[in-house]
Short mmCIF file of C-alpha atoms (C1' of nucleotides) in Angstrom, two decimals:
data_model
loop_
_atom_site.label_atom_id
_atom_site.label_comp_id
_atom_site.label_asym_id
_atom_site.label_seq_id
_atom_site.Cartn_x
_atom_site.Cartn_y
_atom_site.Cartn_z
CA MET A 46 126.24 80.63 117.39
CA VAL A 47 125.54 81.20 120.94
CA GLN A 48 126.88 82.87 123.68
CA GLU A 49 124.87 83.76 126.44
CA PRO A 50 122.98 80.37 128.54
CA HIS A 51 121.11 80.30 131.83
CA HIS A 52 118.61 83.34 131.47
CA THR A 53 115.16 82.39 133.19
CA HIS A 54 113.57 83.12 129.90
CA ALA A 55 114.71 82.34 126.33
CA VAL A 56 117.15 84.77 124.57
CA ILE A 57 116.49 85.69 120.47
CA ALA A 58 118.82 84.83 117.86
CA THR A 59 118.76 85.13 113.93
CA ASP A 60 119.96 82.60 111.60
CA THR A 61 120.32 83.52 107.71
CA VAL A 62 120.40 80.93 104.97
CA ILE A 63 121.86 83.03 102.12
CA PHE A 64 121.68 81.54 98.63
CA THR A 65 123.28 82.14 95.20
CA VAL A 66 123.25 80.08 91.86
CA GLN A 67 126.54 79.67 90.30
CA ASN A 68 127.33 77.53 87.25
CA GLY A 69 123.65 75.83 87.38
CA GLU A 70 124.11 75.18 91.05
CA LEU A 71 122.10 76.31 94.17
CA LEU A 72 124.73 77.15 96.56
CA ALA A 73 124.49 78.30 100.47
CA LEU A 74 126.93 79.91 102.92
CA PHE A 75 128.10 78.06 105.48
CA ILE A 76 130.57 78.48 108.70
CA LYS A 77 132.00 75.71 110.13
CA MET A 78 131.71 75.55 113.77
CA LYS A 79 134.64 75.08 116.40
CA LYS A 80 132.45 74.08 119.78
CA ARG A 81 131.46 71.30 120.67
CA PRO A 82 129.34 69.12 120.35
CA PHE A 83 129.44 70.45 116.98
CA THR A 84 132.73 70.77 116.39
CA ASN A 85 133.59 70.31 112.29
CA ARG A 86 130.19 71.01 111.40
CA TRP A 87 128.52 73.64 109.22
CA ALA A 88 126.02 76.06 110.49
CA PHE A 89 124.08 78.97 108.81
CA PRO A 90 125.40 82.70 110.30
CA GLY A 91 123.57 83.82 113.17
CA GLY A 92 123.97 85.68 116.40
CA LEU A 93 121.87 87.03 118.82
CA ILE A 94 119.55 90.26 118.13
CA LYS A 95 120.20 93.55 120.23
CA SER A 96 117.60 95.14 121.94
CA ASP A 97 117.40 98.06 119.90
CA GLU A 98 117.11 96.69 116.28
CA ASP A 99 114.95 95.25 114.09
CA LEU A 100 114.57 91.72 113.38
CA PRO A 101 115.90 92.06 109.60
CA SER A 102 118.23 94.85 111.00
CA ALA A 103 120.05 91.88 112.98
CA ALA A 104 120.27 89.43 110.53
CA ARG A 105 121.94 91.85 108.25
CA ARG A 106 124.37 92.98 110.96
CA ILE A 107 125.04 89.73 111.92
CA LEU A 108 125.53 88.08 107.95
CA ARG A 109 127.61 91.37 107.62
CA GLU A 110 130.01 90.88 110.76
CA LYS A 111 130.43 87.12 110.27
CA THR A 112 130.69 86.75 106.76
CA GLY A 113 131.35 90.21 104.95
CA VAL A 114 128.30 89.58 102.62
CA VAL A 115 125.51 92.32 102.08
CA PRO A 116 122.34 90.36 100.66
CA ALA A 117 120.36 91.47 97.86
CA TYR A 118 116.95 90.12 99.14
CA LEU A 119 116.07 89.02 102.87
CA SER A 120 112.67 87.45 103.88
CA GLN A 121 111.92 86.05 106.93
CA LEU A 122 111.24 82.13 107.42
CA GLY A 123 109.86 81.98 110.81
CA ALA A 124 110.67 81.29 114.10
CA PHE A 125 112.50 77.95 115.43
CA GLY A 126 112.18 77.19 119.00
CA ARG A 127 112.60 73.80 119.90
CA VAL A 128 113.57 73.55 123.74
CA ASP A 129 116.39 71.54 122.65
CA ARG A 130 117.61 72.83 119.79
CA ASP A 131 120.72 74.58 121.09
CA PRO A 132 123.04 72.91 123.68
CA PHE A 133 124.65 76.09 125.18
CA GLY A 134 120.88 77.63 126.31
CA ARG A 135 117.06 78.15 125.37
CA VAL A 136 117.55 80.58 121.98
CA VAL A 137 114.38 81.02 120.00
CA SER A 138 115.68 81.92 116.93
CA VAL A 139 114.13 83.96 114.07
CA ALA A 140 115.30 82.13 110.80
CA TYR A 141 115.75 84.65 107.38
CA PHE A 142 116.60 83.43 103.96
CA ALA A 143 118.83 85.91 101.82
CA LEU A 144 119.81 86.31 98.20
CA ILE A 145 123.15 87.61 96.50
CA PRO A 146 123.97 87.68 93.12
CA ASN A 147 126.44 85.40 91.71
CA ASP A 148 128.82 88.55 90.36
CA ARG A 149 128.54 90.00 93.98
CA LEU A 150 130.15 86.78 95.59
CA ALA A 151 133.90 88.22 95.85
CA LEU A 152 133.11 89.95 98.99
CA ALA A 153 132.12 86.62 100.71
CA THR A 154 134.77 84.29 99.57
CA SER A 155 137.67 87.05 100.34
CA SER A 156 136.84 87.11 103.70
CA GLU A 157 139.44 85.82 106.17
CA TYR A 158 137.46 83.72 108.08
CA GLY A 159 138.70 80.37 107.99
CA GLY A 160 135.90 78.51 108.32
CA ILE A 161 133.43 80.24 105.61
CA ALA A 162 132.41 78.59 102.85
CA TRP A 163 129.76 78.47 99.66
CA ILE A 164 128.55 74.91 99.48
CA GLU A 165 126.52 72.76 97.25
CA VAL A 166 122.97 72.82 98.99
CA LYS A 167 122.30 69.21 97.76
CA LYS A 168 125.87 68.28 99.22
CA ALA A 169 125.03 69.88 102.62
CA LYS A 170 124.15 67.21 105.41
CA HIS A 171 124.46 66.72 108.87
CA LEU A 172 124.28 70.25 109.92
CA ALA A 173 124.74 72.05 113.27
CA TYR A 174 121.91 72.75 115.53
CA ASP A 175 118.30 72.48 113.71
CA HIS A 176 119.80 73.75 110.52
CA SER A 177 119.22 70.76 108.15
CA GLU A 178 115.47 71.62 109.08
CA MET A 179 115.99 75.21 108.23
CA LEU A 180 117.57 74.59 104.98
CA ALA A 181 114.35 72.36 104.34
CA VAL A 182 112.06 75.62 104.95
CA ALA A 183 114.39 77.82 103.53
CA ARG A 184 114.81 75.69 99.89
CA SER A 185 110.95 74.91 99.90
CA GLU A 186 110.49 78.79 100.43
CA LEU A 187 112.78 79.63 97.87
CA GLN A 188 110.98 77.46 95.31
CA ARG A 189 107.48 78.72 96.03
CA GLN A 190 108.99 82.28 95.56
CA ILE A 191 111.16 81.85 92.66
CA GLN A 192 107.87 81.00 90.95
CA ASN A 193 105.48 83.97 91.88
CA THR A 194 107.81 86.85 92.52
CA THR A 195 110.92 88.73 90.74
CA ILE A 196 113.14 87.56 93.11
CA ALA A 197 115.52 85.94 90.76
CA SER A 198 116.57 89.76 90.21
CA SER A 199 118.38 89.10 93.19
CA LEU A 200 120.50 86.19 91.88
CA LEU A 201 121.31 87.69 88.87
CA PRO A 202 123.38 90.54 87.54
CA SER A 203 120.98 93.49 86.35
CA GLU A 204 121.64 92.25 82.97
CA PHE A 205 121.08 88.93 82.05
CA THR A 206 120.08 86.36 79.16
CA LEU A 207 117.02 84.41 79.10
CA THR A 208 118.92 81.38 79.51
CA GLU A 209 121.02 82.63 82.26
CA LEU A 210 117.16 83.21 84.09
CA GLN A 211 116.55 79.69 83.02
CA ARG A 212 119.68 78.21 84.23
CA VAL A 213 118.57 80.22 87.62
CA HIS A 214 115.09 78.45 88.05
CA GLU A 215 116.43 75.10 86.79
CA ALA A 216 118.97 75.04 89.56
CA ILE A 217 116.22 76.19 92.26
CA LEU A 218 113.62 73.70 91.02
CA GLY A 219 116.29 70.68 90.58
CA HIS A 220 114.90 70.08 87.10
CA ALA A 221 115.16 70.94 83.48
CA LEU A 222 112.89 73.23 82.44
CA ASP A 223 111.51 73.33 78.55
CA LYS A 224 113.06 76.80 76.85
CA ARG A 225 110.27 77.79 74.73
CA ASN A 226 107.51 77.15 77.41
CA PHE A 227 109.96 79.01 80.19
CA ARG A 228 110.44 82.20 77.57
CA LYS A 229 107.04 82.17 76.59
CA ARG A 230 105.74 82.16 80.40
CA LEU A 231 108.30 84.64 81.35
CA LEU A 232 107.69 87.59 78.05
CA MET A 233 103.92 87.00 78.50
CA SER A 234 104.33 87.58 82.64
CA GLY A 235 105.65 91.45 81.64
CA LEU A 236 108.30 91.02 84.07
CA VAL A 237 111.37 91.19 82.14
CA LYS A 238 111.91 93.70 79.23
CA PRO A 239 114.96 93.38 76.50
CA THR A 240 117.52 95.69 76.45
CA HIS A 241 119.49 96.63 73.30
CA LYS A 242 122.40 95.02 74.21
CA LYS A 243 123.87 91.65 73.47
CA ARG A 244 126.23 89.17 75.00
CA LYS A 245 128.86 88.96 72.64
CA GLY A 246 132.31 86.65 72.65
CA LEU A 247 130.82 83.48 73.05
CA PRO A 248 130.99 80.58 70.39
CA GLN A 249 127.24 81.20 69.44
CA PRO A 250 125.01 83.82 68.85
CA PRO A 251 124.99 86.82 70.41
CA ALA A 252 121.91 86.77 72.93
CA VAL A 253 119.69 89.60 73.93
CA LEU A 254 120.49 90.79 77.29
CA TYR A 255 116.85 91.60 79.66
CA GLN A 256 116.56 93.49 82.64
CA PHE A 257 113.48 93.00 85.47
CA ILE A 258 111.52 95.88 85.13
CA LYS A 259 111.11 96.78 88.56
CA ALA A 260 114.86 96.71 90.31
CA LYS A 261 113.94 95.52 93.57
CA PRO A 262 111.56 92.97 94.41
CA LYS A 263 109.50 93.37 97.69
CA ALA A 264 109.76 90.65 100.24
CA SER A 265 105.85 89.63 101.18
CA ARG A 266 107.01 90.51 104.33
CA SER A 267 110.33 91.17 105.98
CA LEU A 268 109.35 91.48 109.40
CA MET B 188 99.75 91.21 126.78
CA VAL B 189 103.19 91.94 128.48
CA GLN B 190 104.52 92.09 132.01
CA GLU B 191 108.69 92.28 132.28
CA PRO B 192 110.48 95.07 130.30
CA HIS B 193 113.97 96.22 131.00
CA HIS B 194 116.25 93.58 129.73
CA THR B 195 119.43 93.87 127.99
CA HIS B 196 118.08 91.69 125.48
CA ALA B 197 114.42 91.21 123.86
CA VAL B 198 111.95 88.70 125.51
CA ILE B 199 110.10 86.36 123.43
CA ALA B 200 105.99 86.18 123.66
CA THR B 201 103.41 84.38 121.53
CA ASP B 202 99.90 85.91 120.57
CA THR B 203 97.37 83.94 118.71
CA VAL B 204 94.99 84.89 116.40
CA ILE B 205 92.18 82.10 116.83
CA PHE B 206 89.58 82.17 114.19
CA THR B 207 86.17 80.72 113.90
CA VAL B 208 83.21 80.78 111.13
CA GLN B 209 79.73 81.52 112.59
CA ASN B 210 76.47 81.93 110.71
CA GLY B 211 78.78 82.79 107.73
CA GLU B 212 80.98 85.20 109.45
CA LEU B 213 84.55 84.90 109.75
CA LEU B 214 85.28 85.74 113.81
CA ALA B 215 88.62 86.12 115.79
CA LEU B 216 88.89 86.10 119.53
CA PHE B 217 90.07 88.95 121.38
CA ILE B 218 91.14 90.41 124.64
CA LYS B 219 90.06 93.89 125.54
CA MET B 220 93.21 96.10 126.96
CA LYS B 221 93.33 97.57 130.14
CA LYS B 222 96.49 99.19 130.58
CA ARG B 223 97.22 102.22 128.89
CA PRO B 224 98.04 103.35 126.10
CA PHE B 225 95.74 100.79 124.95
CA THR B 226 92.77 101.37 127.50
CA ASN B 227 89.88 99.65 125.60
CA ARG B 228 91.39 98.24 122.50
CA TRP B 229 91.57 94.60 121.47
CA ALA B 230 94.54 92.83 121.23
CA PHE B 231 95.42 88.80 120.58
CA PRO B 232 95.55 86.91 123.82
CA GLY B 233 99.32 86.67 124.07
CA GLY B 234 102.23 86.40 126.58
CA LEU B 235 105.70 85.47 127.63
CA ILE B 236 107.17 81.79 126.78
CA LYS B 237 108.85 79.93 129.44
CA SER B 238 112.44 78.76 128.80
CA ASP B 239 110.81 74.80 129.56
CA GLU B 240 108.20 75.00 126.46
CA ASP B 241 108.32 74.74 122.94
CA LEU B 242 106.71 77.61 121.22
CA PRO B 243 103.26 75.95 120.08
CA SER B 244 103.03 74.66 123.69
CA ALA B 245 103.71 78.23 124.96
CA ALA B 246 100.92 79.43 122.46
CA ARG B 247 98.41 76.56 123.45
CA ARG B 248 99.02 77.13 127.10
CA ILE B 249 98.67 81.10 126.72
CA LEU B 250 95.39 80.92 124.73
CA ARG B 251 93.97 78.28 127.44
CA GLU B 252 95.20 80.17 130.48
CA LYS B 253 94.01 83.51 128.65
CA THR B 254 90.53 82.29 127.15
CA GLY B 255 89.64 78.92 127.93
CA VAL B 256 90.26 77.48 124.29
CA VAL B 257 91.78 74.93 123.08
CA PRO B 258 92.07 75.35 119.37
CA ALA B 259 91.86 72.34 116.77
CA TYR B 260 94.61 73.35 114.45
CA LEU B 261 97.75 75.73 114.89
CA SER B 262 100.17 77.16 112.87
CA GLN B 263 102.79 79.64 113.19
CA LEU B 264 102.68 82.89 111.13
CA GLY B 265 106.30 84.05 111.96
CA ALA B 266 108.31 86.43 114.02
CA PHE B 267 106.98 90.42 114.29
CA GLY B 268 110.13 92.08 116.02
CA ARG B 269 109.52 95.87 115.40
CA VAL B 270 111.63 97.31 118.25
CA ASP B 271 108.47 100.07 118.80
CA ARG B 272 105.90 97.23 118.97
CA ASP B 273 105.59 97.25 122.64
CA PRO B 274 105.59 100.55 124.80
CA PHE B 275 106.42 98.12 128.05
CA GLY B 276 109.63 96.55 126.49
CA ARG B 277 111.51 95.30 123.87
CA VAL B 278 109.31 92.22 123.05
CA VAL B 279 109.55 89.91 120.09
CA SER B 280 106.41 87.87 119.53
CA VAL B 281 105.99 84.46 117.73
CA ALA B 282 102.58 84.75 116.16
CA TYR B 283 100.30 81.56 115.70
CA PHE B 284 96.79 81.45 113.46
CA ALA B 285 94.27 78.58 115.32
CA LEU B 286 91.33 77.65 114.42
CA ILE B 287 88.38 76.10 116.42
CA PRO B 288 85.00 74.38 115.14
CA ASN B 289 82.27 76.41 115.92
CA ASP B 290 80.51 73.57 117.94
CA ARG B 291 83.20 74.04 120.28
CA LEU B 292 82.84 77.97 121.08
CA ALA B 293 81.10 77.65 124.36
CA LEU B 294 84.22 77.15 125.92
CA ALA B 295 85.54 80.21 125.21
CA THR B 296 82.13 82.29 125.51
CA SER B 297 81.30 81.12 128.87
CA SER B 298 84.70 82.03 130.16
CA GLU B 299 84.63 84.21 133.26
CA TYR B 300 86.88 87.01 131.55
CA GLY B 301 85.17 90.13 131.25
CA GLY B 302 86.90 91.26 128.40
CA ILE B 303 86.95 88.63 126.10
CA ALA B 304 84.92 88.34 122.84
CA TRP B 305 84.34 86.81 119.22
CA ILE B 306 84.60 89.54 116.98
CA GLU B 307 84.20 89.63 113.39
CA VAL B 308 87.22 90.01 111.44
CA LYS B 309 85.97 92.37 109.16
CA LYS B 310 84.76 94.97 111.88
CA ALA B 311 88.15 94.53 113.98
CA LYS B 312 90.08 97.84 113.56
CA HIS B 313 92.46 99.83 116.04
CA LEU B 314 94.00 96.77 117.74
CA ALA B 315 96.68 97.23 120.31
CA TYR B 316 100.01 96.48 119.29
CA ASP B 317 100.93 95.62 115.76
CA HIS B 318 98.26 93.17 115.85
CA SER B 319 96.42 94.95 113.09
CA GLU B 320 98.96 93.82 110.85
CA MET B 321 99.41 90.37 112.53
CA LEU B 322 95.98 90.01 111.48
CA ALA B 323 96.11 90.86 107.73
CA VAL B 324 99.04 88.31 107.88
CA ALA B 325 96.71 85.64 109.84
CA ARG B 326 93.92 86.68 106.98
CA SER B 327 96.22 86.00 104.27
CA GLU B 328 97.47 82.75 105.37
CA LEU B 329 93.99 81.13 106.47
CA GLN B 330 92.94 82.10 102.75
CA ARG B 331 96.22 80.52 101.47
CA GLN B 332 95.94 77.32 103.55
CA ILE B 333 91.92 77.08 103.31
CA GLN B 334 92.65 76.49 99.24
CA ASN B 335 95.37 74.11 99.58
CA THR B 336 94.63 71.72 102.76
CA THR B 337 92.07 70.20 104.84
CA ILE B 338 92.12 72.72 107.72
CA ALA B 339 88.41 73.29 107.00
CA SER B 340 87.87 70.55 108.99
CA SER B 341 89.53 72.38 112.12
CA LEU B 342 86.55 74.77 111.63
CA LEU B 343 83.70 71.88 111.34
CA PRO B 344 81.91 69.52 113.18
CA SER B 345 83.23 66.27 111.92
CA GLU B 346 80.05 65.60 109.85
CA PHE B 347 78.99 68.75 107.71
CA THR B 348 76.95 69.18 104.80
CA LEU B 349 78.74 70.50 101.63
CA THR B 350 76.96 73.89 101.86
CA GLU B 351 77.99 74.69 105.31
CA LEU B 352 81.75 74.31 104.35
CA GLN B 353 80.96 76.16 101.16
CA ARG B 354 79.67 78.72 103.69
CA VAL B 355 83.36 78.32 105.50
CA HIS B 356 85.18 79.00 102.79
CA GLU B 357 82.92 81.72 101.42
CA ALA B 358 83.41 83.54 104.73
CA ILE B 359 87.20 83.16 104.60
CA LEU B 360 87.35 84.32 101.28
CA GLY B 361 85.19 87.08 101.63
CA HIS B 362 83.00 86.47 98.32
CA ALA B 363 80.68 83.90 96.81
CA LEU B 364 81.79 80.91 95.29
CA ASP B 365 79.77 78.88 92.55
CA LYS B 366 78.00 75.83 93.78
CA ARG B 367 78.57 73.29 91.17
CA ASN B 368 81.91 74.38 90.22
CA PHE B 369 82.84 73.90 94.53
CA ARG B 370 81.17 70.32 94.52
CA LYS B 371 82.90 69.24 91.74
CA ARG B 372 86.35 70.42 92.82
CA LEU B 373 85.82 69.46 96.36
CA LEU B 374 84.76 65.69 95.16
CA MET B 375 87.14 65.51 92.59
CA SER B 376 89.91 66.15 95.42
CA GLY B 377 89.51 63.05 97.44
CA LEU B 378 89.63 65.55 100.58
CA VAL B 379 85.71 64.57 101.96
CA LYS B 380 83.75 61.23 101.68
CA PRO B 381 80.09 61.05 102.29
CA THR B 382 78.54 59.41 105.14
CA HIS B 383 75.13 57.41 104.70
CA LYS B 384 73.59 60.07 106.65
CA LYS B 385 71.41 63.28 106.12
CA ARG B 386 70.41 66.66 107.84
CA LYS B 387 66.95 66.61 108.55
CA GLY B 388 64.39 68.62 110.01
CA LEU B 389 64.99 71.84 107.84
CA PRO B 390 62.37 72.85 105.46
CA GLN B 391 64.67 71.45 102.64
CA PRO B 392 65.18 68.57 101.35
CA PRO B 393 67.70 66.32 103.46
CA ALA B 394 71.55 67.30 102.84
CA VAL B 395 74.02 64.41 102.65
CA LEU B 396 76.81 64.61 105.44
CA TYR B 397 80.09 64.29 104.75
CA GLN B 398 83.55 64.19 106.47
CA PHE B 399 86.80 65.01 105.57
CA ILE B 400 89.09 61.70 104.89
CA LYS B 401 91.97 62.40 107.37
CA ALA B 402 90.51 63.73 110.35
CA LYS B 403 93.20 66.14 111.66
CA PRO B 404 95.20 68.19 108.96
CA LYS B 405 98.49 68.91 109.50
CA ALA B 406 100.07 72.01 109.84
CA SER B 407 102.79 72.60 107.04
CA ARG B 408 105.29 73.58 109.70
CA SER B 409 104.25 74.07 113.44
CA LEU B 410 107.48 74.92 115.24
"C1'" DG C 39 51.35 77.09 98.99
"C1'" DC C 40 55.59 79.46 99.81
"C1'" DA C 41 60.04 80.00 101.21
"C1'" DA C 42 64.76 77.76 101.30
"C1'" DA C 43 68.36 74.85 100.43
"C1'" DA C 44 69.73 70.42 97.75
"C1'" DG C 45 71.32 68.25 93.75
"C1'" DT C 46 72.59 68.18 88.83
"C1'" DG C 47 76.24 68.99 83.06
"C1'" DT C 48 77.49 71.42 79.48
"C1'" DT C 49 80.21 74.79 77.19
"C1'" DG C 50 83.89 78.20 76.07
"C1'" DA C 51 88.07 80.03 77.13
"C1'" DA C 52 92.73 80.11 79.15
"C1'" DA C 53 96.78 77.60 80.73
"C1'" DG C 54 99.73 74.54 80.31
"C1'" DT C 55 102.57 70.94 78.25
"C1'" DA C 56 105.12 68.26 74.48
"C1'" DC C 57 107.90 68.63 71.09
"C1'" DA C 58 112.52 69.65 66.63
"C1'" DC C 59 114.66 72.56 63.52
"C1'" DC C 60 117.74 75.87 61.53
"C1'" DC C 61 121.12 79.77 62.57
"C1'" DA C 62 125.47 82.53 64.23
"C1'" DT C 63 129.14 82.61 66.23
"C1'" DG C 64 134.30 81.62 67.96
"C1'" DA C 65 137.84 77.94 68.29
"C1'" DT D 254 134.09 72.19 60.43
"C1'" DC D 255 132.34 71.44 64.55
"C1'" DA D 256 130.40 72.37 69.25
"C1'" DT D 257 127.71 75.46 71.68
"C1'" DG D 258 123.87 77.98 72.58
"C1'" DG D 259 120.05 81.42 70.31
"C1'" DG D 260 115.92 81.66 68.76
"C1'" DT D 261 111.02 80.55 67.16
"C1'" DG D 262 105.34 77.95 67.08
"C1'" DT D 263 101.66 74.34 66.87
"C1'" DA D 264 98.95 70.90 68.68
"C1'" DC D 265 97.01 68.54 72.32
"C1'" DT D 266 94.77 68.48 76.97
"C1'" DT D 267 93.95 69.82 81.28
"C1'" DT D 268 91.87 73.33 84.14
"C1'" DC D 269 89.01 77.03 85.14
"C1'" DA D 270 84.83 79.71 85.04
"C1'" DA D 271 80.07 80.90 84.01
"C1'" DC D 272 75.40 79.22 83.74
"C1'" DA D 273 69.47 77.25 85.52
"C1'" DC D 274 66.33 74.52 86.53
"C1'" DT D 275 63.92 71.04 89.13
"C1'" DT D 276 62.75 68.66 93.79
"C1'" DT D 277 62.20 68.11 98.68
"C1'" DT D 278 61.09 69.86 103.01
"C1'" DG D 279 58.65 72.25 106.87
"C1'" DC D 280 55.98 75.71 107.93
#
DNA sequence: GCAAAAGTGTTGAAAGTACACCCATGA
DNA sequence: TCATGGGTGTACTTTCAACACTTTTGC
């Protein structure tokens, strides 16, 4: 994750936890490490920021350079600065969490990088650096934001059925939700509106497609 | 706030917004700037972190060095990294917010620094750097945490009356609260317990003194 | 006696939670 | 015809919000 050690002052990096939901599973994007002492362990894509770029710009650039992914949503988690967090030098990392809809995943999975993979969050263990801690923070922040904002719009195509949206919430929260209560609350909230289209071709009654009313959710603070 | 410019990479600083509540007013601690372009404007105490100290340690050290204050509570707000936020160089600041009870304020106000002052938050305008933005974030985080945690214990002496506690909540939230509902909720929550002492000597009936059940609140994440 | 805060319950509204059945479709 | 999810309403519980008066004390 980091190349330059041995400054008198700490250097600044970003690491980004990018999530998607696919087939009812919450996935995050990892890069497999080569360097000791983290050989063959997974880490989030990260790198050093440049002196002429904002923090979110750095996070986006590094994510694109290392994985080809362009996130739909990006929000800061905070700074991670334990002295011993990086064995290669004194690095303070500003962590971000990001989202991408599961219909734009091809970009990432078709990347040439050998060591990139979307991994089920619940199976991601023994990560490099302090990334297990980052993942825990990212996950709880995701759980918090999914309930209070429209960030789910960054995890789904622009049109979706209410059941698809419910599956996203369930994957993130980690437990089943009641269908009638979920729909009631969602429709009351005024965040989504029905289109006049339906999802057909499945062995079920056609489901109405909905869309979020404001296309792009705003980060609470995306510094 | 910062002395060293002109690295090829950004340097890392911390700035700390420290609050207290006194006489029903929310106050924060500021230092008056001398350097242009911020001459005579207020800023939060801040400085560069050292390569061998954790972020919270750096925040505490700098706060102590610049103001003499030792906070009772410290919690990270996040990293502020706009490219142009500091005219003296590329500095990313990890902001903290901190609390101190109003019976330990003497340390700070008796400091020799000429340019230090506790200022009512609602009167703090036109701050140096991006500190107005930091203050807004700190204030909303304070409002969030006061409702969900026991951090109020870091703003009061160890024993206090329920009215004193209510005044702290009101100062932070910026509006009056209903006395009966406030007491009901608080006593139900189980976070405080009555002592057997009473506050006497005032032209009122003696009020029961309470204390928080866990002395020190834990930061949600104090990296 | 008066100013100032202590202490104390009830009611109505709103929000949240649990729960079950029939229907349309594609294979 | 069958498996799959689509769509729909009610009753109960819990939580939140509004609201006023009497008492004790120091001056």
